[in-house]
């Protein structure tokens, strides 16, 4: 009887433990229909990931893609739950998801077009100022050359400014991608026959135009900031160095947040900036590790190659993990500022 009781207790404990961790395991590792372990729980995201590996994207670029796909996976799984509850009837969130997915494809040169956007896969050290560095935009190039020759900036400030210029360039690229998807949607809209279908597409088109308008406003505000800094230099009261953090802070100041809310947000942004800098450090280590691995492989030393490969894989995993956390935090902060600003505006 004692033994039976012990077995029953043991089985209960094992069952409870398995239940406790099964969710975590399922969240960490996904499997396809043939029970093969895959990177993501959504088939199309796995297809993109596998294609990127075949394309042999640079390590840092691959790490960035992984983080973007994890964010996309999170958002799509959340949307599926919302749709199952009968929400998102107008298809607004679904349209945004498609738009974001198209941005990812274009950003990493997987949209089937010749990549003319010059997104350098090895622009890891974009803080290293190089002579003749261009941004594929005449206004940015002119402004950058003026900043470099003005004598207003220290080397460190020039590095910070260059990061801001690159960030603005990426924003222009994203705008062009969205503009392209809007043009394609408009072309499809012209061929709609059903009035009901036409109304739905009209709504989606309206949302895309609203997104474009918002992005253009952000671009104009961003360029004006770059123009002002180029002419006046960085003030002693400059709060942040990282472009994404600066953009969030400028966005917060334009909203109707109270002084108390702004002070609280400023502290959160400082923590976020530390997270961004830490992620960049891991990206640099990943690139160095990859270079060392290639060097050791060329020497033909199997033992050293295996050790370096293990180190490289561990760094790659850490960079992906930190990249996801950083981008999720960025997403949360952006939503927080937007929503709070809207609430105050409505009041």
mmCIF file of C-alpha atoms in Angstrom:
data_model
loop_
_atom_site.group_PDB
_atom_site.id
_atom_site.type_symbol
_atom_site.label_atom_id
_atom_site.label_comp_id
_atom_site.label_asym_id
_atom_site.label_seq_id
_atom_site.Cartn_x
_atom_site.Cartn_y
_atom_site.Cartn_z
ATOM 1 C CA UNK A 1 0.000 0.000 0.000
ATOM 2 C CA UNK A 2 2.850 2.336 0.977
ATOM 3 C CA UNK A 3 4.675 1.563 -2.265
ATOM 4 C CA UNK A 4 1.500 2.176 -4.345
ATOM 5 C CA UNK A 5 0.975 5.503 -2.569
ATOM 6 C CA UNK A 6 4.602 6.497 -3.197
ATOM 7 C CA UNK A 7 4.264 5.631 -6.899
ATOM 8 C CA UNK A 8 1.035 7.631 -7.152
ATOM 9 C CA UNK A 9 2.646 10.670 -5.486
ATOM 10 C CA UNK A 10 5.681 10.346 -7.731
ATOM 11 C CA UNK A 11 3.485 10.195 -10.831
ATOM 12 C CA UNK A 12 1.534 13.216 -9.619
ATOM 13 C CA UNK A 13 4.729 15.231 -9.047
ATOM 14 C CA UNK A 14 6.152 14.223 -12.443
ATOM 15 C CA UNK A 15 2.836 15.086 -14.123
ATOM 16 C CA UNK A 16 2.660 18.449 -12.393
ATOM 17 C CA UNK A 17 6.270 19.220 -13.268
ATOM 18 C CA UNK A 18 5.725 18.199 -16.870
ATOM 19 C CA UNK A 19 2.650 20.436 -17.033
ATOM 20 C CA UNK A 20 4.593 23.327 -15.553
ATOM 21 C CA UNK A 21 7.415 23.165 -18.063
ATOM 22 C CA UNK A 22 5.620 21.824 -21.164
ATOM 23 C CA UNK A 23 4.300 25.302 -22.005
ATOM 24 C CA UNK A 24 7.799 26.773 -21.726
ATOM 25 C CA UNK A 25 9.264 24.035 -23.904
ATOM 26 C CA UNK A 26 6.520 24.478 -26.515
ATOM 27 C CA UNK A 27 7.119 28.223 -26.530
ATOM 28 C CA UNK A 28 10.861 27.790 -26.903
ATOM 29 C CA UNK A 29 10.918 25.079 -29.580
ATOM 30 C CA UNK A 30 8.510 24.730 -32.466
ATOM 31 C CA UNK A 31 7.923 21.651 -34.621
ATOM 32 C CA UNK A 32 6.487 21.224 -38.101
ATOM 33 C CA UNK A 33 3.785 18.706 -39.083
ATOM 34 C CA UNK A 34 6.440 15.987 -39.472
ATOM 35 C CA UNK A 35 7.626 16.698 -35.914
ATOM 36 C CA UNK A 36 10.903 18.183 -37.129
ATOM 37 C CA UNK A 37 12.239 20.971 -34.941
ATOM 38 C CA UNK A 38 11.914 24.359 -36.648
ATOM 39 C CA UNK A 39 12.849 27.913 -35.695
ATOM 40 C CA UNK A 40 9.369 29.465 -35.816
ATOM 41 C CA UNK A 41 5.775 28.358 -35.309
ATOM 42 C CA UNK A 42 4.561 29.955 -38.529
ATOM 43 C CA UNK A 43 5.455 28.227 -41.811
ATOM 44 C CA UNK A 44 6.090 31.345 -43.908
ATOM 45 C CA UNK A 45 8.511 32.698 -41.281
ATOM 46 C CA UNK A 46 10.460 29.425 -41.378
ATOM 47 C CA UNK A 47 10.611 29.699 -45.163
ATOM 48 C CA UNK A 48 12.086 33.201 -44.884
ATOM 49 C CA UNK A 49 14.602 32.039 -42.267
ATOM 50 C CA UNK A 50 15.716 29.044 -44.326
ATOM 51 C CA UNK A 51 16.073 31.238 -47.407
ATOM 52 C CA UNK A 52 18.226 33.704 -45.439
ATOM 53 C CA UNK A 53 20.532 30.871 -44.382
ATOM 54 C CA UNK A 54 20.809 29.714 -48.008
ATOM 55 C CA UNK A 55 21.575 33.294 -49.037
ATOM 56 C CA UNK A 56 24.408 33.276 -46.464
ATOM 57 C CA UNK A 57 23.474 36.610 -44.945
ATOM 58 C CA UNK A 58 26.216 38.145 -42.814
ATOM 59 C CA UNK A 59 26.040 36.989 -39.148
ATOM 60 C CA UNK A 60 24.840 40.296 -37.727
ATOM 61 C CA UNK A 61 22.294 40.681 -40.508
ATOM 62 C CA UNK A 62 21.034 37.137 -39.849
ATOM 63 C CA UNK A 63 20.747 37.927 -36.151
ATOM 64 C CA UNK A 64 18.728 41.075 -36.931
ATOM 65 C CA UNK A 65 16.426 39.116 -39.239
ATOM 66 C CA UNK A 66 15.831 36.505 -36.535
ATOM 67 C CA UNK A 67 14.755 39.228 -34.085
ATOM 68 C CA UNK A 68 12.430 40.801 -36.666
ATOM 69 C CA UNK A 69 10.854 37.424 -37.442
ATOM 70 C CA UNK A 70 10.339 36.695 -33.725
ATOM 71 C CA UNK A 71 8.507 40.012 -33.353
ATOM 72 C CA UNK A 72 6.421 39.190 -36.441
ATOM 73 C CA UNK A 73 5.654 35.728 -35.015
ATOM 74 C CA UNK A 74 4.541 37.223 -31.690
ATOM 75 C CA UNK A 75 2.289 39.757 -33.420
ATOM 76 C CA UNK A 76 0.752 37.185 -35.796
ATOM 77 C CA UNK A 77 -0.001 34.718 -32.986
ATOM 78 C CA UNK A 78 -1.624 37.531 -30.976
ATOM 79 C CA UNK A 79 -3.682 38.501 -34.022
ATOM 80 C CA UNK A 80 -4.907 34.909 -34.475
ATOM 81 C CA UNK A 81 -6.262 34.964 -30.905
ATOM 82 C CA UNK A 82 -7.948 38.322 -31.514
ATOM 83 C CA UNK A 83 -9.478 37.093 -34.780
ATOM 84 C CA UNK A 84 -10.765 33.926 -33.054
ATOM 85 C CA UNK A 85 -12.552 36.195 -30.551
ATOM 86 C CA UNK A 86 -14.318 37.932 -33.443
ATOM 87 C CA UNK A 87 -12.293 41.142 -33.266
ATOM 88 C CA UNK A 88 -10.405 42.952 -36.059
ATOM 89 C CA UNK A 89 -13.513 42.799 -38.245
ATOM 90 C CA UNK A 90 -12.264 45.634 -40.460
ATOM 91 C CA UNK A 91 -8.978 43.772 -41.089
ATOM 92 C CA UNK A 92 -6.875 46.728 -39.929
ATOM 93 C CA UNK A 93 -4.476 44.685 -37.810
ATOM 94 C CA UNK A 94 -4.203 41.990 -40.465
ATOM 95 C CA UNK A 95 -3.285 44.617 -43.059
ATOM 96 C CA UNK A 96 -0.633 46.042 -40.722
ATOM 97 C CA UNK A 97 0.846 42.556 -40.225
ATOM 98 C CA UNK A 98 1.083 42.055 -43.989
ATOM 99 C CA UNK A 99 2.715 45.452 -44.324
ATOM 100 C CA UNK A 100 5.284 44.640 -41.642
ATOM 101 C CA UNK A 101 6.030 41.284 -43.273
ATOM 102 C CA UNK A 102 6.573 43.002 -46.638
ATOM 103 C CA UNK A 103 8.965 45.433 -44.943
ATOM 104 C CA UNK A 104 10.983 42.510 -43.550
ATOM 105 C CA UNK A 105 11.185 40.842 -46.975
ATOM 106 C CA UNK A 106 12.304 44.048 -48.668
ATOM 107 C CA UNK A 107 14.674 45.018 -45.874
ATOM 108 C CA UNK A 108 16.648 41.786 -46.253
ATOM 109 C CA UNK A 109 16.438 41.588 -50.052
ATOM 110 C CA UNK A 110 13.892 38.758 -50.185
ATOM 111 C CA UNK A 111 11.039 40.522 -51.969
ATOM 112 C CA UNK A 112 12.098 39.230 -55.387
ATOM 113 C CA UNK A 113 13.358 42.631 -56.496
ATOM 114 C CA UNK A 114 16.839 43.788 -57.264
ATOM 115 C CA UNK A 115 17.935 45.465 -54.046
ATOM 116 C CA UNK A 116 18.630 49.071 -54.953
ATOM 117 C CA UNK A 117 18.250 50.304 -51.404
ATOM 118 C CA UNK A 118 21.887 49.570 -50.581
ATOM 119 C CA UNK A 119 21.172 48.155 -47.143
ATOM 120 C CA UNK A 120 24.680 47.051 -46.310
ATOM 121 C CA UNK A 121 24.588 43.672 -44.552
ATOM 122 C CA UNK A 122 27.781 44.492 -42.703
ATOM 123 C CA UNK A 123 26.859 47.968 -41.511
ATOM 124 C CA UNK A 124 27.530 46.734 -37.998
ATOM 125 C CA UNK A 125 30.039 49.416 -37.179
ATOM 126 C CA UNK A 126 27.992 52.274 -38.533
ATOM 127 C CA UNK A 127 29.495 54.407 -35.771
ATOM 128 C CA UNK A 128 32.904 54.291 -37.506
ATOM 129 C CA UNK A 129 33.008 57.489 -39.532
ATOM 130 C CA UNK A 130 34.340 56.893 -43.033
ATOM 131 C CA UNK A 131 35.308 59.419 -45.706
ATOM 132 C CA UNK A 132 32.928 59.495 -48.646
ATOM 133 C CA UNK A 133 30.171 57.750 -46.696
ATOM 134 C CA UNK A 134 26.895 58.393 -48.525
ATOM 135 C CA UNK A 135 23.251 57.861 -47.650
ATOM 136 C CA UNK A 136 21.720 57.480 -51.146
ATOM 137 C CA UNK A 137 19.800 60.705 -50.603
ATOM 138 C CA UNK A 138 21.086 64.086 -51.903
ATOM 139 C CA UNK A 139 19.684 66.056 -48.940
ATOM 140 C CA UNK A 140 21.243 63.699 -46.391
ATOM 141 C CA UNK A 141 24.582 63.592 -48.242
ATOM 142 C CA UNK A 142 24.744 67.386 -48.421
ATOM 143 C CA UNK A 143 23.855 67.750 -44.747
ATOM 144 C CA UNK A 144 26.359 65.067 -43.692
ATOM 145 C CA UNK A 145 29.222 66.632 -45.629
ATOM 146 C CA UNK A 146 28.395 69.971 -44.035
ATOM 147 C CA UNK A 147 28.420 68.393 -40.555
ATOM 148 C CA UNK A 148 31.783 66.660 -41.172
ATOM 149 C CA UNK A 149 33.510 69.869 -42.268
ATOM 150 C CA UNK A 150 31.813 72.260 -39.821
ATOM 151 C CA UNK A 151 34.230 71.738 -36.932
ATOM 152 C CA UNK A 152 31.259 71.807 -34.522
ATOM 153 C CA UNK A 153 31.516 68.149 -33.520
ATOM 154 C CA UNK A 154 33.984 66.053 -31.560
ATOM 155 C CA UNK A 155 34.817 62.587 -32.945
ATOM 156 C CA UNK A 156 32.351 61.003 -30.503
ATOM 157 C CA UNK A 157 29.584 63.458 -31.446
ATOM 158 C CA UNK A 158 30.238 62.851 -35.141
ATOM 159 C CA UNK A 159 29.847 59.103 -34.550
ATOM 160 C CA UNK A 160 26.536 59.720 -32.746
ATOM 161 C CA UNK A 161 25.361 61.988 -35.558
ATOM 162 C CA UNK A 162 26.296 59.416 -38.192
ATOM 163 C CA UNK A 163 24.154 56.820 -36.399
ATOM 164 C CA UNK A 164 21.261 59.290 -36.555
ATOM 165 C CA UNK A 165 21.811 59.779 -40.302
ATOM 166 C CA UNK A 166 21.845 56.012 -40.906
ATOM 167 C CA UNK A 167 18.687 55.620 -38.831
ATOM 168 C CA UNK A 168 16.983 58.293 -40.935
ATOM 169 C CA UNK A 169 18.126 56.554 -44.111
ATOM 170 C CA UNK A 170 16.541 53.292 -42.892
ATOM 171 C CA UNK A 171 13.299 55.176 -42.196
ATOM 172 C CA UNK A 172 13.315 56.479 -45.790
ATOM 173 C CA UNK A 173 13.796 52.906 -47.037
ATOM 174 C CA UNK A 174 10.836 51.687 -44.968
ATOM 175 C CA UNK A 175 8.686 54.542 -46.278
ATOM 176 C CA UNK A 176 9.530 53.576 -49.865
ATOM 177 C CA UNK A 177 8.595 49.943 -49.175
ATOM 178 C CA UNK A 178 5.202 50.961 -47.733
ATOM 179 C CA UNK A 179 4.674 53.354 -50.657
ATOM 180 C CA UNK A 180 5.300 50.455 -53.042
ATOM 181 C CA UNK A 181 2.735 48.232 -51.285
ATOM 182 C CA UNK A 182 0.170 51.068 -51.386
ATOM 183 C CA UNK A 183 0.726 51.481 -55.136
ATOM 184 C CA UNK A 184 0.181 47.743 -55.663
ATOM 185 C CA UNK A 185 -2.987 47.804 -53.498
ATOM 186 C CA UNK A 186 -4.357 50.744 -55.497
ATOM 187 C CA UNK A 187 -3.738 48.844 -58.723
ATOM 188 C CA UNK A 188 -5.652 45.821 -57.364
ATOM 189 C CA UNK A 189 -8.418 48.117 -56.087
ATOM 190 C CA UNK A 190 -9.082 49.367 -59.633
ATOM 191 C CA UNK A 191 -9.957 45.809 -60.710
ATOM 192 C CA UNK A 192 -12.468 45.104 -57.921
ATOM 193 C CA UNK A 193 -15.920 44.024 -59.134
ATOM 194 C CA UNK A 194 -17.878 43.241 -55.942
ATOM 195 C CA UNK A 195 -19.076 46.418 -54.078
ATOM 196 C CA UNK A 196 -18.662 44.691 -50.679
ATOM 197 C CA UNK A 197 -15.129 43.632 -51.514
ATOM 198 C CA UNK A 198 -14.499 47.148 -52.779
ATOM 199 C CA UNK A 199 -15.556 48.669 -49.436
ATOM 200 C CA UNK A 200 -13.171 46.350 -47.546
ATOM 201 C CA UNK A 201 -10.279 47.183 -49.862
ATOM 202 C CA UNK A 202 -11.126 50.892 -49.588
ATOM 203 C CA UNK A 203 -10.762 50.663 -45.826
ATOM 204 C CA UNK A 204 -7.410 48.840 -46.073
ATOM 205 C CA UNK A 205 -6.228 51.427 -48.573
ATOM 206 C CA UNK A 206 -7.259 54.229 -46.232
ATOM 207 C CA UNK A 207 -5.239 52.636 -43.409
ATOM 208 C CA UNK A 208 -2.196 52.352 -45.658
ATOM 209 C CA UNK A 209 -2.466 55.995 -46.658
ATOM 210 C CA UNK A 210 -2.764 56.959 -42.980
ATOM 211 C CA UNK A 211 0.376 54.934 -42.236
ATOM 212 C CA UNK A 212 2.207 56.640 -45.111
ATOM 213 C CA UNK A 213 1.132 60.054 -43.858
ATOM 214 C CA UNK A 214 2.374 59.264 -40.355
ATOM 215 C CA UNK A 215 5.703 57.960 -41.676
ATOM 216 C CA UNK A 216 6.161 61.056 -43.857
ATOM 217 C CA UNK A 217 5.482 63.291 -40.861
ATOM 218 C CA UNK A 218 8.121 61.348 -38.911
ATOM 219 C CA UNK A 219 10.602 61.706 -41.779
ATOM 220 C CA UNK A 220 10.065 65.454 -41.972
ATOM 221 C CA UNK A 221 10.476 65.841 -38.223
ATOM 222 C CA UNK A 222 13.573 63.624 -38.274
ATOM 223 C CA UNK A 223 15.187 65.555 -41.115
ATOM 224 C CA UNK A 224 14.433 68.869 -39.417
ATOM 225 C CA UNK A 225 16.163 67.592 -36.292
ATOM 226 C CA UNK A 226 19.244 66.544 -38.315
ATOM 227 C CA UNK A 227 19.284 69.939 -40.046
ATOM 228 C CA UNK A 228 19.080 71.749 -36.698
ATOM 229 C CA UNK A 229 21.868 69.682 -35.115
ATOM 230 C CA UNK A 230 24.090 70.147 -38.193
ATOM 231 C CA UNK A 231 23.699 73.927 -37.935
ATOM 232 C CA UNK A 232 23.823 74.297 -34.151
ATOM 233 C CA UNK A 233 25.721 71.228 -32.911
ATOM 234 C CA UNK A 234 24.708 69.071 -29.954
ATOM 235 C CA UNK A 235 23.568 71.044 -26.944
ATOM 236 C CA UNK A 236 24.787 70.407 -23.414
ATOM 237 C CA UNK A 237 21.280 69.181 -22.578
ATOM 238 C CA UNK A 238 21.326 66.289 -25.107
ATOM 239 C CA UNK A 239 19.608 63.461 -23.271
ATOM 240 C CA UNK A 240 20.454 60.410 -25.397
ATOM 241 C CA UNK A 241 22.884 59.112 -28.018
ATOM 242 C CA UNK A 242 21.089 56.197 -29.678
ATOM 243 C CA UNK A 243 18.887 57.187 -32.672
ATOM 244 C CA UNK A 244 15.969 54.942 -31.743
ATOM 245 C CA UNK A 245 15.970 56.340 -28.201
ATOM 246 C CA UNK A 246 16.254 59.923 -29.465
ATOM 247 C CA UNK A 247 13.317 59.317 -31.800
ATOM 248 C CA UNK A 248 11.182 57.989 -28.928
ATOM 249 C CA UNK A 249 12.125 60.925 -26.700
ATOM 250 C CA UNK A 250 11.300 63.480 -29.418
ATOM 251 C CA UNK A 251 8.001 61.684 -29.999
ATOM 252 C CA UNK A 252 7.222 61.798 -26.265
ATOM 253 C CA UNK A 253 7.983 65.528 -26.041
ATOM 254 C CA UNK A 254 5.579 66.216 -28.918
ATOM 255 C CA UNK A 255 2.794 64.264 -27.162
ATOM 256 C CA UNK A 256 0.696 65.699 -24.340
ATOM 257 C CA UNK A 257 2.343 63.681 -21.579
ATOM 258 C CA UNK A 258 2.594 65.435 -18.221
ATOM 259 C CA UNK A 259 5.960 66.458 -16.745
ATOM 260 C CA UNK A 260 5.741 63.609 -14.238
ATOM 261 C CA UNK A 261 5.028 61.103 -17.027
ATOM 262 C CA UNK A 262 7.899 62.505 -19.110
ATOM 263 C CA UNK A 263 10.332 62.178 -16.175
ATOM 264 C CA UNK A 264 9.246 58.593 -15.638
ATOM 265 C CA UNK A 265 9.593 57.829 -19.347
ATOM 266 C CA UNK A 266 13.024 59.451 -19.489
ATOM 267 C CA UNK A 267 14.257 57.021 -16.850
ATOM 268 C CA UNK A 268 12.789 54.075 -18.761
ATOM 269 C CA UNK A 269 14.442 55.325 -21.964
ATOM 270 C CA UNK A 270 17.817 55.439 -20.191
ATOM 271 C CA UNK A 271 17.415 51.760 -19.319
ATOM 272 C CA UNK A 272 16.366 51.037 -22.889
ATOM 273 C CA UNK A 273 19.412 52.860 -24.264
ATOM 274 C CA UNK A 274 21.653 50.677 -22.090
ATOM 275 C CA UNK A 275 19.900 47.629 -23.554
ATOM 276 C CA UNK A 276 20.512 48.917 -27.111
ATOM 277 C CA UNK A 277 24.202 49.543 -26.396
ATOM 278 C CA UNK A 278 24.582 46.071 -24.861
ATOM 279 C CA UNK A 279 22.962 44.518 -27.928
ATOM 280 C CA UNK A 280 25.347 46.433 -30.211
ATOM 281 C CA UNK A 281 28.282 45.164 -28.157
ATOM 282 C CA UNK A 282 27.148 41.553 -28.663
ATOM 283 C CA UNK A 283 26.727 42.202 -32.387
ATOM 284 C CA UNK A 284 30.314 43.448 -32.574
ATOM 285 C CA UNK A 285 31.536 40.383 -30.668
ATOM 286 C CA UNK A 286 29.535 38.161 -33.019
ATOM 287 C CA UNK A 287 31.164 39.731 -36.085
ATOM 288 C CA UNK A 288 34.651 39.368 -34.566
ATOM 289 C CA UNK A 289 33.895 35.752 -33.616
ATOM 290 C CA UNK A 290 32.772 35.021 -37.179
ATOM 291 C CA UNK A 291 35.971 36.504 -38.624
ATOM 292 C CA UNK A 292 38.073 34.434 -36.212
ATOM 293 C CA UNK A 293 36.111 31.275 -37.070
ATOM 294 C CA UNK A 294 36.722 31.795 -40.793
ATOM 295 C CA UNK A 295 40.425 32.303 -40.108
ATOM 296 C CA UNK A 296 40.695 29.104 -37.994
ATOM 297 C CA UNK A 297 38.705 27.102 -40.586
ATOM 298 C CA UNK A 298 41.138 28.247 -43.277
ATOM 299 C CA UNK A 299 44.035 26.883 -41.193
ATOM 300 C CA UNK A 300 42.373 23.451 -41.089
ATOM 301 C CA UNK A 301 42.704 22.980 -37.310
ATOM 302 C CA UNK A 302 39.637 20.858 -36.471
ATOM 303 C CA UNK A 303 39.931 21.140 -32.689
ATOM 304 C CA UNK A 304 40.279 24.945 -32.759
ATOM 305 C CA UNK A 305 37.514 25.161 -35.357
ATOM 306 C CA UNK A 306 35.105 23.218 -33.140
ATOM 307 C CA UNK A 307 35.883 25.408 -30.102
ATOM 308 C CA UNK A 308 35.460 28.623 -32.107
ATOM 309 C CA UNK A 309 32.256 27.329 -33.680
ATOM 310 C CA UNK A 310 30.780 26.646 -30.245
ATOM 311 C CA UNK A 311 31.702 30.148 -29.113
ATOM 312 C CA UNK A 312 30.275 31.657 -32.310
ATOM 313 C CA UNK A 313 26.985 29.723 -31.990
ATOM 314 C CA UNK A 314 26.621 30.793 -28.342
ATOM 315 C CA UNK A 315 27.211 34.449 -29.283
ATOM 316 C CA UNK A 316 24.762 34.176 -32.194
ATOM 317 C CA UNK A 317 22.083 32.785 -29.862
ATOM 318 C CA UNK A 318 22.716 35.543 -27.299
ATOM 319 C CA UNK A 319 22.641 38.281 -29.956
ATOM 320 C CA UNK A 320 19.306 36.956 -31.296
ATOM 321 C CA UNK A 321 17.808 36.747 -27.830
ATOM 322 C CA UNK A 322 18.938 40.260 -26.899
ATOM 323 C CA UNK A 323 17.829 41.588 -30.293
ATOM 324 C CA UNK A 324 14.325 40.254 -29.757
ATOM 325 C CA UNK A 325 14.075 41.669 -26.230
ATOM 326 C CA UNK A 326 15.384 45.042 -27.405
ATOM 327 C CA UNK A 327 12.947 45.236 -30.356
ATOM 328 C CA UNK A 328 10.026 44.115 -28.198
ATOM 329 C CA UNK A 329 10.912 46.812 -25.664
ATOM 330 C CA UNK A 330 11.082 49.346 -28.512
ATOM 331 C CA UNK A 331 7.653 48.216 -29.725
ATOM 332 C CA UNK A 332 6.193 48.477 -26.203
ATOM 333 C CA UNK A 333 7.637 51.959 -25.656
ATOM 334 C CA UNK A 334 6.358 53.189 -29.030
ATOM 335 C CA UNK A 335 2.849 51.895 -28.258
ATOM 336 C CA UNK A 336 2.973 53.349 -24.768
ATOM 337 C CA UNK A 337 3.892 56.845 -25.997
ATOM 338 C CA UNK A 338 1.340 56.743 -28.835
ATOM 339 C CA UNK A 339 -1.511 55.515 -26.664
ATOM 340 C CA UNK A 340 -0.797 57.906 -23.804
ATOM 341 C CA UNK A 341 -0.490 60.793 -26.206
ATOM 342 C CA UNK A 342 -3.847 59.883 -27.787
ATOM 343 C CA UNK A 343 -5.551 59.632 -24.420
ATOM 344 C CA UNK A 344 -4.383 63.111 -23.429
ATOM 345 C CA UNK A 345 -5.277 64.565 -26.819
ATOM 346 C CA UNK A 346 -8.771 63.136 -26.531
ATOM 347 C CA UNK A 347 -9.180 64.788 -23.133
#
